[in-house]
């Protein structure tokens, strides 16, 4: 069991990096800015992360990993559900994630040097798509290496998140989810 002080410190760090990432370039953030915002010292920071970018990536990755774990749990527990139905549920959960962290993603996509959030999404979608591809009947999936197809799809999904969260975007959550669904590859059926 994790000590309550460690959980409190981690929560303070997470809140600080998310708050700062909404208004500042994560690539330009200093450890001092994060520690000041979290009310902790440098040594404590380095017990949790190597850099502000690493900390932000960790926070976002943990949330996305929880979504993927829920997805794979549903696949083993709900035999009556269709594959596309399960994928749609996961896309809805990712939409929840993106809405919770919309300001962070909006800032990250607007700044080429703030790639942490973007690459967390790309890595998450790549791993999820590769797993889906490997569980697909080999006769139905494309004759390309799974890692190639997965990365291709991941960049497309991440681009859709970028379009949805972009400053001035008029894309609604429903349009985002429906649009992603419309672009599912045929072999996911």
mmCIF file of C-alpha atoms in Angstrom:
data_model
loop_
_atom_site.group_PDB
_atom_site.id
_atom_site.type_symbol
_atom_site.label_atom_id
_atom_site.label_comp_id
_atom_site.label_asym_id
_atom_site.label_seq_id
_atom_site.Cartn_x
_atom_site.Cartn_y
_atom_site.Cartn_z
ATOM 1 C CA UNK A 1 0.000 0.000 0.000
ATOM 2 C CA UNK A 2 1.263 3.462 -0.931
ATOM 3 C CA UNK A 3 1.848 5.867 1.942
ATOM 4 C CA UNK A 4 -0.744 8.692 2.189
ATOM 5 C CA UNK A 5 2.027 11.318 1.974
ATOM 6 C CA UNK A 6 3.277 9.838 -1.296
ATOM 7 C CA UNK A 7 -0.268 9.843 -2.718
ATOM 8 C CA UNK A 8 -0.741 13.464 -1.596
ATOM 9 C CA UNK A 9 2.572 14.491 -3.163
ATOM 10 C CA UNK A 10 1.711 12.713 -6.402
ATOM 11 C CA UNK A 11 -1.716 14.379 -6.474
ATOM 12 C CA UNK A 12 -0.115 17.793 -5.910
ATOM 13 C CA UNK A 13 2.377 17.164 -8.727
ATOM 14 C CA UNK A 14 -0.355 15.982 -11.090
ATOM 15 C CA UNK A 15 -2.553 18.999 -10.354
ATOM 16 C CA UNK A 16 0.405 21.366 -10.778
ATOM 17 C CA UNK A 17 1.611 19.975 -14.100
ATOM 18 C CA UNK A 18 -1.911 19.874 -15.536
ATOM 19 C CA UNK A 19 -2.611 23.450 -14.429
ATOM 20 C CA UNK A 20 0.704 24.699 -15.845
ATOM 21 C CA UNK A 21 0.355 22.683 -19.091
ATOM 22 C CA UNK A 22 -2.925 24.461 -19.822
ATOM 23 C CA UNK A 23 -1.183 27.830 -20.115
ATOM 24 C CA UNK A 24 2.548 27.180 -20.569
ATOM 25 C CA UNK A 25 4.683 25.266 -23.033
ATOM 26 C CA UNK A 26 5.574 22.041 -21.238
ATOM 27 C CA UNK A 27 8.887 21.945 -23.090
ATOM 28 C CA UNK A 28 9.759 25.326 -21.554
ATOM 29 C CA UNK A 29 8.569 24.534 -18.010
ATOM 30 C CA UNK A 30 11.218 24.213 -15.344
ATOM 31 C CA UNK A 31 11.244 21.834 -12.419
ATOM 32 C CA UNK A 32 11.228 24.921 -10.157
ATOM 33 C CA UNK A 33 7.937 26.110 -11.674
ATOM 34 C CA UNK A 34 6.335 22.718 -11.076
ATOM 35 C CA UNK A 35 7.692 22.354 -7.547
ATOM 36 C CA UNK A 36 6.552 25.880 -6.641
ATOM 37 C CA UNK A 37 3.068 25.175 -7.999
ATOM 38 C CA UNK A 38 2.922 21.813 -6.183
ATOM 39 C CA UNK A 39 4.407 23.096 -2.928
ATOM 40 C CA UNK A 40 7.174 20.488 -2.834
ATOM 41 C CA UNK A 41 10.972 20.518 -3.135
ATOM 42 C CA UNK A 42 13.185 19.494 -6.069
ATOM 43 C CA UNK A 43 14.386 16.260 -4.474
ATOM 44 C CA UNK A 44 10.790 15.124 -4.009
ATOM 45 C CA UNK A 45 9.987 16.025 -7.618
ATOM 46 C CA UNK A 46 12.825 13.838 -8.889
ATOM 47 C CA UNK A 47 11.485 10.859 -6.932
ATOM 48 C CA UNK A 48 8.390 11.081 -9.134
ATOM 49 C CA UNK A 49 9.658 12.278 -12.533
ATOM 50 C CA UNK A 50 12.747 13.192 -14.519
ATOM 51 C CA UNK A 51 11.302 16.371 -16.042
ATOM 52 C CA UNK A 52 8.039 18.320 -16.391
ATOM 53 C CA UNK A 53 7.524 16.674 -19.795
ATOM 54 C CA UNK A 54 8.013 13.236 -18.251
ATOM 55 C CA UNK A 55 5.561 14.084 -15.464
ATOM 56 C CA UNK A 56 2.854 15.252 -17.892
ATOM 57 C CA UNK A 57 3.319 12.181 -20.070
ATOM 58 C CA UNK A 58 3.023 9.957 -16.999
ATOM 59 C CA UNK A 59 -0.224 11.608 -15.861
ATOM 60 C CA UNK A 60 -1.853 11.311 -19.285
ATOM 61 C CA UNK A 61 -0.511 7.785 -19.876
ATOM 62 C CA UNK A 62 -1.924 6.518 -16.560
ATOM 63 C CA UNK A 63 -5.393 7.725 -17.488
ATOM 64 C CA UNK A 64 -5.199 6.225 -20.992
ATOM 65 C CA UNK A 65 -3.825 2.941 -19.607
ATOM 66 C CA UNK A 66 -6.860 2.731 -17.321
ATOM 67 C CA UNK A 67 -9.111 3.194 -20.371
ATOM 68 C CA UNK A 68 -7.310 0.409 -22.263
ATOM 69 C CA UNK A 69 -7.497 -1.907 -19.245
ATOM 70 C CA UNK A 70 -11.262 -1.266 -19.041
ATOM 71 C CA UNK A 71 -11.542 -1.995 -22.752
ATOM 72 C CA UNK A 72 -9.753 -5.335 -22.543
ATOM 73 C CA UNK A 73 -11.680 -6.291 -19.397
ATOM 74 C CA UNK A 74 -14.967 -5.644 -21.263
ATOM 75 C CA UNK A 75 -13.755 -7.832 -24.125
ATOM 76 C CA UNK A 76 -13.309 -10.786 -21.781
ATOM 77 C CA UNK A 77 -16.516 -10.221 -19.785
ATOM 78 C CA UNK A 78 -19.055 -9.230 -22.436
ATOM 79 C CA UNK A 79 -19.363 -11.989 -24.957
ATOM 80 C CA UNK A 80 -22.704 -10.624 -26.172
ATOM 81 C CA UNK A 81 -21.211 -7.292 -27.303
ATOM 82 C CA UNK A 82 -20.150 -6.685 -30.886
ATOM 83 C CA UNK A 83 -16.569 -5.829 -31.616
ATOM 84 C CA UNK A 84 -17.508 -2.429 -33.055
ATOM 85 C CA UNK A 85 -19.726 -1.758 -30.047
ATOM 86 C CA UNK A 86 -16.797 -2.374 -27.724
ATOM 87 C CA UNK A 87 -14.532 -0.170 -29.832
ATOM 88 C CA UNK A 88 -17.182 2.575 -29.756
ATOM 89 C CA UNK A 89 -17.284 2.366 -25.940
ATOM 90 C CA UNK A 90 -13.512 2.817 -25.845
ATOM 91 C CA UNK A 91 -13.685 5.799 -28.197
ATOM 92 C CA UNK A 92 -16.272 7.354 -25.862
ATOM 93 C CA UNK A 93 -13.884 6.856 -22.930
ATOM 94 C CA UNK A 94 -11.043 8.434 -24.910
ATOM 95 C CA UNK A 95 -13.386 11.335 -25.712
ATOM 96 C CA UNK A 96 -13.974 11.705 -21.942
ATOM 97 C CA UNK A 97 -10.198 11.747 -21.419
ATOM 98 C CA UNK A 98 -9.677 14.363 -24.136
ATOM 99 C CA UNK A 99 -12.451 16.558 -22.715
ATOM 100 C CA UNK A 100 -10.932 16.367 -19.218
ATOM 101 C CA UNK A 101 -7.544 17.423 -20.565
ATOM 102 C CA UNK A 102 -8.709 19.545 -23.539
ATOM 103 C CA UNK A 103 -6.726 22.648 -22.576
ATOM 104 C CA UNK A 104 -3.561 20.557 -22.198
ATOM 105 C CA UNK A 105 -4.043 18.922 -25.604
ATOM 106 C CA UNK A 106 -5.009 22.214 -27.263
ATOM 107 C CA UNK A 107 -1.778 23.773 -26.025
ATOM 108 C CA UNK A 108 0.323 20.717 -26.888
ATOM 109 C CA UNK A 109 -0.966 20.478 -30.453
ATOM 110 C CA UNK A 110 -0.485 24.205 -31.021
ATOM 111 C CA UNK A 111 3.190 24.053 -30.064
ATOM 112 C CA UNK A 112 5.532 21.826 -32.045
ATOM 113 C CA UNK A 113 7.985 21.667 -29.129
ATOM 114 C CA UNK A 114 5.334 20.381 -26.673
ATOM 115 C CA UNK A 115 5.040 16.877 -28.046
ATOM 116 C CA UNK A 116 4.550 14.925 -24.798
ATOM 117 C CA UNK A 117 0.748 14.879 -24.879
ATOM 118 C CA UNK A 118 0.657 14.140 -28.610
ATOM 119 C CA UNK A 119 3.050 11.215 -28.319
ATOM 120 C CA UNK A 120 1.223 9.769 -25.327
ATOM 121 C CA UNK A 121 -1.906 9.588 -27.513
ATOM 122 C CA UNK A 122 0.025 8.163 -30.468
ATOM 123 C CA UNK A 123 1.609 5.468 -28.297
ATOM 124 C CA UNK A 124 -1.729 4.628 -26.651
ATOM 125 C CA UNK A 125 -3.559 4.346 -29.965
ATOM 126 C CA UNK A 126 -0.683 2.381 -31.546
ATOM 127 C CA UNK A 127 -0.714 -0.238 -28.796
ATOM 128 C CA UNK A 128 -4.511 -0.512 -28.845
ATOM 129 C CA UNK A 129 -4.713 -0.767 -32.652
ATOM 130 C CA UNK A 130 -1.936 -3.351 -32.803
ATOM 131 C CA UNK A 131 -3.755 -5.504 -30.226
ATOM 132 C CA UNK A 132 -6.974 -5.203 -32.242
ATOM 133 C CA UNK A 133 -5.166 -6.116 -35.423
ATOM 134 C CA UNK A 134 -3.530 -9.168 -33.865
ATOM 135 C CA UNK A 135 -6.885 -10.454 -32.579
ATOM 136 C CA UNK A 136 -8.483 -10.010 -36.011
ATOM 137 C CA UNK A 137 -8.903 -13.035 -38.248
ATOM 138 C CA UNK A 138 -5.720 -13.076 -40.391
ATOM 139 C CA UNK A 139 -7.829 -13.488 -43.539
ATOM 140 C CA UNK A 140 -9.636 -10.193 -42.788
ATOM 141 C CA UNK A 141 -6.760 -7.940 -41.785
ATOM 142 C CA UNK A 142 -4.496 -6.146 -44.266
ATOM 143 C CA UNK A 143 -1.338 -7.864 -45.433
ATOM 144 C CA UNK A 144 0.971 -5.335 -43.816
ATOM 145 C CA UNK A 145 3.001 -5.587 -40.619
ATOM 146 C CA UNK A 146 0.686 -4.939 -37.632
ATOM 147 C CA UNK A 147 3.046 -2.276 -36.277
ATOM 148 C CA UNK A 148 2.804 -0.356 -39.569
ATOM 149 C CA UNK A 149 -1.001 -0.414 -39.706
ATOM 150 C CA UNK A 150 -1.284 0.397 -35.999
ATOM 151 C CA UNK A 151 1.025 3.412 -36.219
ATOM 152 C CA UNK A 152 -0.771 4.654 -39.340
ATOM 153 C CA UNK A 153 -4.140 4.486 -37.571
ATOM 154 C CA UNK A 154 -2.711 6.010 -34.375
ATOM 155 C CA UNK A 155 -1.515 9.104 -36.183
ATOM 156 C CA UNK A 156 -4.953 9.426 -37.788
ATOM 157 C CA UNK A 157 -6.749 9.153 -34.438
ATOM 158 C CA UNK A 158 -4.353 11.649 -32.906
ATOM 159 C CA UNK A 159 -4.942 14.005 -35.830
ATOM 160 C CA UNK A 160 -8.681 13.730 -35.166
ATOM 161 C CA UNK A 161 -8.104 14.738 -31.525
ATOM 162 C CA UNK A 162 -6.011 17.674 -32.779
ATOM 163 C CA UNK A 163 -8.831 18.800 -35.095
ATOM 164 C CA UNK A 164 -11.408 18.468 -32.307
ATOM 165 C CA UNK A 165 -9.399 20.345 -29.657
ATOM 166 C CA UNK A 166 -7.901 23.023 -31.924
ATOM 167 C CA UNK A 167 -8.460 26.634 -30.937
ATOM 168 C CA UNK A 168 -11.629 27.801 -32.666
ATOM 169 C CA UNK A 169 -12.768 24.283 -33.607
ATOM 170 C CA UNK A 170 -16.524 23.906 -33.955
ATOM 171 C CA UNK A 171 -16.367 20.094 -33.933
ATOM 172 C CA UNK A 172 -18.623 18.713 -31.216
ATOM 173 C CA UNK A 173 -17.914 15.638 -29.155
ATOM 174 C CA UNK A 174 -20.675 13.782 -31.034
ATOM 175 C CA UNK A 175 -19.127 14.761 -34.380
ATOM 176 C CA UNK A 176 -15.700 13.657 -33.159
ATOM 177 C CA UNK A 177 -16.969 10.235 -32.025
ATOM 178 C CA UNK A 178 -19.091 9.723 -35.161
ATOM 179 C CA UNK A 179 -16.234 10.860 -37.386
ATOM 180 C CA UNK A 180 -13.767 8.468 -35.795
ATOM 181 C CA UNK A 181 -16.332 5.670 -36.114
ATOM 182 C CA UNK A 182 -16.873 6.480 -39.813
ATOM 183 C CA UNK A 183 -13.140 6.070 -40.407
ATOM 184 C CA UNK A 184 -12.758 2.672 -38.729
ATOM 185 C CA UNK A 185 -11.057 0.249 -41.086
ATOM 186 C CA UNK A 186 -13.333 -2.393 -42.640
ATOM 187 C CA UNK A 187 -11.341 -5.205 -41.051
ATOM 188 C CA UNK A 188 -12.479 -4.057 -37.575
ATOM 189 C CA UNK A 189 -15.971 -5.409 -38.275
#
